[in-house]
Coordinates of N, CA and C in Angstrom, one line a residue:
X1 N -9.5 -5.5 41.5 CA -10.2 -4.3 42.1 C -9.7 -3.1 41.4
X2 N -10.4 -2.6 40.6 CA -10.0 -1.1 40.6 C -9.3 0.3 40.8
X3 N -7.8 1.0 40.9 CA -8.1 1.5 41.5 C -8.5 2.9 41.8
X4 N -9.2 3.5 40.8 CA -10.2 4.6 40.8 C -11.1 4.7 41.4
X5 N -11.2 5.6 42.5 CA -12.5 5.5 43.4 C -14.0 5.0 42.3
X6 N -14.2 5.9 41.4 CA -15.5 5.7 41.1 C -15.6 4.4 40.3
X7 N -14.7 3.6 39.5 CA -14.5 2.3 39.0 C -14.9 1.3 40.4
X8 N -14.1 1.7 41.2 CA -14.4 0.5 42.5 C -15.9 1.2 43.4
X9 N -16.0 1.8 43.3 CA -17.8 1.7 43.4 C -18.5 1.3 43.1
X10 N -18.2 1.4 41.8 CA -19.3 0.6 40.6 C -18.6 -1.1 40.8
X11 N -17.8 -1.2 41.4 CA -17.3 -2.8 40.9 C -18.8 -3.2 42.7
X12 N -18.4 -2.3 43.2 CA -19.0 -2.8 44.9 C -20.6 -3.0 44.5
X13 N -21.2 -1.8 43.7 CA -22.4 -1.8 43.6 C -22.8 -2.9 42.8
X14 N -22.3 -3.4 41.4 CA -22.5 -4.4 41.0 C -22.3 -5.8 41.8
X15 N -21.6 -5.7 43.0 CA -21.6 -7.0 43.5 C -22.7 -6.7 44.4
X16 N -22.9 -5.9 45.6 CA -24.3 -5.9 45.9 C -25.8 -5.7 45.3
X17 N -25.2 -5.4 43.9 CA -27.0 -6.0 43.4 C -26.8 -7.6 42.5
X18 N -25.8 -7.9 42.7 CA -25.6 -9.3 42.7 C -26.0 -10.5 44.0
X19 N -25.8 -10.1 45.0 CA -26.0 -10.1 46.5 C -27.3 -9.9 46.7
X20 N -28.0 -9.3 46.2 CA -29.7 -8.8 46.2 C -30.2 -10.0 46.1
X21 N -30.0 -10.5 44.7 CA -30.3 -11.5 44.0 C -30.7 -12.5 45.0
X22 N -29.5 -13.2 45.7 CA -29.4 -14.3 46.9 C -30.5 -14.4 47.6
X23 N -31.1 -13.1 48.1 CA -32.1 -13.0 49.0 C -32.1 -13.2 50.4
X24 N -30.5 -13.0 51.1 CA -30.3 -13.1 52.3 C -29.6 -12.2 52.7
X25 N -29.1 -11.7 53.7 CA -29.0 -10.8 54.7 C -27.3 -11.6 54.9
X26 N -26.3 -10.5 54.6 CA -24.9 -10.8 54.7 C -24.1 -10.0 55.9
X27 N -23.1 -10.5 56.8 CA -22.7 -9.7 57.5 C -21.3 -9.4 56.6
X28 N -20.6 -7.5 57.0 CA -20.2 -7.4 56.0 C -18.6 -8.0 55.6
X29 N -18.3 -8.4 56.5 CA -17.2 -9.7 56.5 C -17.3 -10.5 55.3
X30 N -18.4 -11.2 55.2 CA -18.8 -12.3 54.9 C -19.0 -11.6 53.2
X31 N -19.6 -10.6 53.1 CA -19.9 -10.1 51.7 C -18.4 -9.5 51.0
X32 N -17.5 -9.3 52.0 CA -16.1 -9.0 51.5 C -15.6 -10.0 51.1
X33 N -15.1 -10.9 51.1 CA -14.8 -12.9 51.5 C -15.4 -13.1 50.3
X34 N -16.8 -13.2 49.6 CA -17.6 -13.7 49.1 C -17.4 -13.2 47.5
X35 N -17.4 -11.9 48.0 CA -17.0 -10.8 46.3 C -15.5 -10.6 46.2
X36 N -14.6 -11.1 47.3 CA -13.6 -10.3 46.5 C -13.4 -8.7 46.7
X37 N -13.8 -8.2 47.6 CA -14.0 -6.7 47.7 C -13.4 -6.2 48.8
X38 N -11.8 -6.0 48.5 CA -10.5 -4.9 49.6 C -10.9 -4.1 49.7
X39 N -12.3 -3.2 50.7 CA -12.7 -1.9 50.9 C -12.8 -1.9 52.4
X40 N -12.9 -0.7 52.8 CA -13.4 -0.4 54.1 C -14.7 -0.8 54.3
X41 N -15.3 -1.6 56.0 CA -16.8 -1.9 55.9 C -17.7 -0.6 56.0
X42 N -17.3 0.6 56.2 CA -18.1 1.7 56.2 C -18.3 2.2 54.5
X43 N -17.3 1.7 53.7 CA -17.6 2.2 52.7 C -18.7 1.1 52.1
X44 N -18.8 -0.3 52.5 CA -19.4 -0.8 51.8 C -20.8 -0.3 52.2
X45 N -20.9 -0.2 53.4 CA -22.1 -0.1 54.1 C -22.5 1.3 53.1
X46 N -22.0 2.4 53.2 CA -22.4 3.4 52.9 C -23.1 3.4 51.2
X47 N -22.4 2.3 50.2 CA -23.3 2.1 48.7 C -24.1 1.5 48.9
X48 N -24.0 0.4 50.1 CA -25.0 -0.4 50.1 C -26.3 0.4 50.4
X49 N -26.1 1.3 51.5 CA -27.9 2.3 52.0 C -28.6 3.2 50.6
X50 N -27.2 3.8 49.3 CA -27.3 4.0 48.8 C -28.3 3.4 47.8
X51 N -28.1 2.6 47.6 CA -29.0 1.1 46.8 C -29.6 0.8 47.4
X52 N -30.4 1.2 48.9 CA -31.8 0.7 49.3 C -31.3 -0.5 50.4
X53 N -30.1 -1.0 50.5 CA -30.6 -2.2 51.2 C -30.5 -1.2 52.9
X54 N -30.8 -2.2 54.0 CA -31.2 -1.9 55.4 C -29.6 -2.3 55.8
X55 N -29.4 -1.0 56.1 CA -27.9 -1.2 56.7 C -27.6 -1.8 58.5
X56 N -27.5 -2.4 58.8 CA -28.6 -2.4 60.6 C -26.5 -2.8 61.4
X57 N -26.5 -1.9 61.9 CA -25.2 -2.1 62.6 C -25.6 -2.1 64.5
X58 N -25.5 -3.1 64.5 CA -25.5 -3.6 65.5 C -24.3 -4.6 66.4
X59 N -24.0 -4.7 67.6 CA -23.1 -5.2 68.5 C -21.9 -5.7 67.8
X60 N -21.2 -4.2 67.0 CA -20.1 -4.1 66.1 C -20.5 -4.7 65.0
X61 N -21.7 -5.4 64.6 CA -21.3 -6.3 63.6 C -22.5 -5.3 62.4
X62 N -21.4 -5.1 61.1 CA -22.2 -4.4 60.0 C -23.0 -5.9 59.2
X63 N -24.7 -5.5 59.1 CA -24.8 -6.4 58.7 C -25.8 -5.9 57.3
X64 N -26.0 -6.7 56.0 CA -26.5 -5.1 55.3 C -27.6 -6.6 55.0
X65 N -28.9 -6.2 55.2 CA -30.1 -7.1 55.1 C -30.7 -6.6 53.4
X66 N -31.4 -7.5 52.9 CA -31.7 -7.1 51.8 C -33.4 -7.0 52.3
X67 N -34.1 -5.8 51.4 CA -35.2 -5.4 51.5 C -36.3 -6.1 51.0
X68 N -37.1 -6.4 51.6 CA -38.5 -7.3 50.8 C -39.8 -6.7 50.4

């Protein structure tokens, strides 16, 4: 991981438009675990809305759905 903020953005964004690909809806636990990505879940959440996906935070749980 990166550690220049804007290098580790771009490392996050490239794994969520990798994650796109999948075509399923990840909670953001599960998308950290998956990629390899030591970030805050507010930060992931916050590239991910940036890139369109549906950020939907509900009953604590960040969950970032991908758009159809």
């Amino acid at each position: 991981m990166p550690r220049d903020r804007w290098l580790s953005d771009e490392y996050i964004r490239e794994r969520l438009s990798i994650a796109s690909k999948l075509a399923r809806s990840f909670r953001v636990d599960e998308f950290k675990v998956m990629f390899f990505v030591p970030v805050g879940d507010e930060r992931i959440c916050d590239l991910a809305e940036e890139l369109g996906f549906n950020v939907c935070r509900e009953r604590r749980e960040l969950i970032i759905c991908v758009k159809r």
